[in-house]
Amino acid sequence: MTRSIITAIVFALALITTLYSLFIEDKKIENEKKRKKKIIKDAILAIVWAILLILRIIYIMHER
Protein backbone atom coordinates (compact mmCIF):
# COMPACT_ATOMS: atom_id res chain seq x y z
CA MET A 1 0.00 0.00 0.00
CA THR A 2 2.75 2.44 0.94
CA ARG A 3 4.68 1.58 -2.20
CA SER A 4 1.64 2.41 -4.35
CA ILE A 5 1.21 5.78 -2.69
CA ILE A 6 4.91 6.61 -3.08
CA THR A 7 4.70 5.61 -6.75
CA ALA A 8 1.69 7.91 -7.23
CA ILE A 9 3.61 10.77 -5.61
CA VAL A 10 6.57 10.16 -7.92
CA PHE A 11 4.26 10.15 -10.95
CA ALA A 12 2.68 13.42 -9.76
CA LEU A 13 6.08 15.05 -9.32
CA ALA A 14 7.15 13.91 -12.78
CA LEU A 15 3.94 15.34 -14.25
CA ILE A 16 4.48 18.67 -12.48
CA THR A 17 8.07 18.84 -13.71
CA THR A 18 7.01 18.09 -17.27
CA LEU A 19 4.25 20.70 -17.19
CA TYR A 20 6.69 23.27 -15.79
CA SER A 21 9.07 22.48 -18.63
CA LEU A 22 6.22 22.72 -21.13
CA PHE A 23 4.87 26.09 -20.00
CA ILE A 24 7.91 27.91 -18.57
CA GLU A 25 11.18 26.59 -20.00
CA ASP A 26 10.01 26.18 -23.60
CA LYS A 27 9.43 29.93 -23.91
CA LYS A 28 13.15 30.51 -23.35
CA ILE A 29 14.19 28.57 -26.46
CA GLU A 30 14.97 30.97 -29.30
CA ASN A 31 15.09 28.53 -32.23
CA GLU A 32 11.53 27.95 -33.51
CA LYS A 33 12.16 24.39 -34.78
CA LYS A 34 13.76 23.28 -31.52
CA ARG A 35 10.94 24.89 -29.54
CA LYS A 36 8.25 23.06 -31.54
CA LYS A 37 10.05 19.71 -31.14
CA LYS A 38 10.44 20.26 -27.39
CA ILE A 39 6.80 21.31 -26.99
CA ILE A 40 5.58 18.18 -28.80
CA LYS A 41 7.91 15.96 -26.77
CA ASP A 42 6.87 17.57 -23.47
CA ALA A 43 3.16 17.37 -24.36
CA ILE A 44 3.39 13.65 -25.13
CA LEU A 45 5.39 13.07 -21.95
CA ALA A 46 2.81 14.99 -19.89
CA ILE A 47 0.00 12.88 -21.34
CA VAL A 48 1.88 9.68 -20.50
CA TRP A 49 2.56 10.82 -16.91
CA ALA A 50 -1.08 11.85 -16.48
CA ILE A 51 -2.33 8.47 -17.69
CA LEU A 52 0.09 6.63 -15.43
CA LEU A 53 -0.96 8.77 -12.47
CA ILE A 54 -4.67 8.17 -13.14
CA LEU A 55 -4.11 4.43 -13.46
CA ARG A 56 -2.10 4.38 -10.21
CA ILE A 57 -4.86 6.27 -8.37
CA ILE A 58 -7.46 3.83 -9.70
CA TYR A 59 -5.24 0.95 -8.53
CA ILE A 60 -4.92 2.48 -5.05
CA MET A 61 -8.67 3.04 -4.78
CA HIS A 62 -9.36 -0.51 -5.96
CA GLU A 63 -6.81 -1.89 -3.49
CA ARG A 64 -8.66 -0.38 -0.53
Coordinates of N, CA and C in Angstrom, one line a residue:
M1 N 0.8 -1.2 0.0 CA 0.0 0.0 0.0 C 0.9 1.3 0.0
T2 N 1.9 1.3 0.9 CA 2.7 2.4 0.9 C 3.5 2.6 -0.4
R3 N 3.9 1.5 -0.9 CA 4.7 1.6 -2.2 C 3.8 2.2 -3.3
S4 N 2.5 1.9 -3.3 CA 1.6 2.4 -4.3 C 1.5 3.9 -4.2
I5 N 1.4 4.4 -3.0 CA 1.2 5.8 -2.7 C 2.5 6.5 -3.1
I6 N 3.6 6.0 -2.7 CA 4.9 6.6 -3.1 C 5.0 6.7 -4.6
T7 N 4.6 5.6 -5.3 CA 4.7 5.6 -6.8 C 3.8 6.7 -7.3
A8 N 2.6 6.9 -6.8 CA 1.7 7.9 -7.2 C 2.3 9.3 -7.0
I9 N 3.0 9.5 -5.9 CA 3.6 10.8 -5.6 C 4.7 11.0 -6.6
V10 N 5.5 10.0 -6.9 CA 6.6 10.2 -7.9 C 6.0 10.5 -9.3
F11 N 4.9 9.8 -9.7 CA 4.3 10.2 -11.0 C 3.8 11.6 -11.0
A12 N 3.2 12.0 -9.8 CA 2.7 13.4 -9.8 C 3.8 14.4 -9.9
L13 N 4.9 14.2 -9.2 CA 6.1 15.1 -9.3 C 6.6 15.1 -10.7
A14 N 6.7 14.0 -11.4 CA 7.2 13.9 -12.8 C 6.2 14.7 -13.7
L15 N 4.9 14.6 -13.5 CA 3.9 15.3 -14.2 C 4.1 16.8 -14.0
I16 N 4.3 17.3 -12.8 CA 4.5 18.7 -12.5 C 5.7 19.2 -13.1
T17 N 6.8 18.4 -13.1 CA 8.1 18.8 -13.7 C 7.9 19.0 -15.2
T18 N 7.2 18.0 -15.8 CA 7.0 18.1 -17.3 C 6.1 19.3 -17.7
L19 N 5.1 19.5 -16.9 CA 4.2 20.7 -17.2 C 5.0 22.0 -17.0
Y20 N 5.9 22.1 -16.0 CA 6.7 23.3 -15.8 C 7.6 23.5 -17.0
S21 N 8.2 22.4 -17.5 CA 9.1 22.5 -18.6 C 8.3 22.9 -19.9
L22 N 7.1 22.4 -20.0 CA 6.2 22.7 -21.1 C 5.8 24.2 -21.2
F23 N 5.4 24.7 -20.0 CA 4.9 26.1 -20.0 C 5.9 27.2 -19.7
I24 N 7.0 26.9 -19.0 CA 7.9 27.9 -18.6 C 9.2 27.8 -19.4
E25 N 9.9 26.7 -19.4 CA 11.2 26.6 -20.0 C 11.1 26.6 -21.5
D26 N 10.1 26.2 -22.1 CA 10.0 26.2 -23.6 C 10.0 27.6 -24.2
K27 N 9.5 28.5 -23.4 CA 9.4 29.9 -23.9 C 10.8 30.5 -24.0
K28 N 11.8 30.0 -23.3 CA 13.2 30.5 -23.3 C 14.0 30.1 -24.6
I29 N 13.5 29.1 -25.3 CA 14.2 28.6 -26.5 C 14.0 29.5 -27.6
E30 N 15.1 30.0 -28.2 CA 15.0 31.0 -29.3 C 14.7 30.3 -30.7
N31 N 15.3 29.2 -30.9 CA 15.1 28.5 -32.2 C 13.7 27.9 -32.3
E32 N 12.9 28.4 -33.4 CA 11.5 28.0 -33.5 C 11.4 26.5 -33.7
K33 N 12.3 25.8 -34.5 CA 12.2 24.4 -34.8 C 12.4 23.6 -33.5
K34 N 13.4 24.0 -32.8 CA 13.8 23.3 -31.5 C 12.6 23.4 -30.5
R35 N 12.0 24.6 -30.5 CA 10.9 24.9 -29.5 C 9.7 24.0 -29.9
K36 N 9.4 23.9 -31.1 CA 8.3 23.1 -31.5 C 8.5 21.6 -31.2
K37 N 9.7 21.1 -31.5 CA 10.0 19.7 -31.1 C 9.9 19.5 -29.6
K38 N 10.5 20.4 -28.8 CA 10.4 20.3 -27.4 C 9.0 20.3 -26.9
I39 N 8.2 21.2 -27.4 CA 6.8 21.3 -27.0 C 6.1 20.0 -27.3
I40 N 6.2 19.4 -28.5 CA 5.6 18.2 -28.8 C 6.1 17.1 -27.9
K41 N 7.4 17.0 -27.6 CA 7.9 16.0 -26.8 C 7.4 16.1 -25.3
D42 N 7.4 17.3 -24.8 CA 6.9 17.6 -23.5 C 5.4 17.3 -23.4
A43 N 4.6 17.6 -24.4 CA 3.2 17.4 -24.4 C 2.9 15.9 -24.3
I44 N 3.6 15.1 -25.1 CA 3.4 13.6 -25.1 C 3.8 13.1 -23.8
L45 N 4.9 13.5 -23.3 CA 5.4 13.1 -22.0 C 4.4 13.4 -20.8
A46 N 3.8 14.6 -20.9 CA 2.8 15.0 -19.9 C 1.6 14.1 -20.0
I47 N 1.1 13.8 -21.2 CA 0.0 12.9 -21.3 C 0.3 11.5 -20.8
V48 N 1.5 11.0 -21.0 CA 1.9 9.7 -20.5 C 1.9 9.7 -19.0
W49 N 2.5 10.7 -18.4 CA 2.6 10.8 -16.9 C 1.2 10.9 -16.3
A50 N 0.3 11.7 -17.0 CA -1.1 11.9 -16.5 C -1.8 10.5 -16.5
I51 N -1.7 9.8 -17.6 CA -2.3 8.5 -17.7 C -1.8 7.5 -16.6
L52 N -0.5 7.5 -16.5 CA 0.1 6.6 -15.4 C -0.4 7.0 -14.0
L53 N -0.5 8.3 -13.8 CA -1.0 8.8 -12.5 C -2.4 8.4 -12.2
I54 N -3.3 8.6 -13.3 CA -4.7 8.2 -13.1 C -4.8 6.7 -12.9
L55 N -4.1 5.9 -13.6 CA -4.1 4.4 -13.5 C -3.6 4.0 -12.1
R56 N -2.6 4.7 -11.6 CA -2.1 4.4 -10.2 C -3.1 4.7 -9.2
I57 N -3.8 5.9 -9.3 CA -4.9 6.3 -8.4 C -6.0 5.3 -8.4
I58 N -6.4 4.8 -9.6 CA -7.5 3.8 -9.7 C -7.0 2.5 -9.0
Y59 N -5.8 2.2 -9.2 CA -5.2 1.0 -8.5 C -5.3 1.1 -7.0
I60 N -4.9 2.3 -6.5 CA -4.9 2.5 -5.1 C -6.3 2.4 -4.5
M61 N -7.3 3.0 -5.2 CA -8.7 3.0 -4.8 C -9.3 1.6 -4.8
H62 N -8.9 0.9 -5.8 CA -9.4 -0.5 -6.0 C -8.7 -1.4 -4.9
E63 N -7.5 -1.1 -4.5 CA -6.8 -1.9 -3.5 C -7.5 -1.8 -2.1
R64 N -8.0 -0.6 -1.8 CA -8.7 -0.4 -0.5 C -10.0 -1.1 -0.6

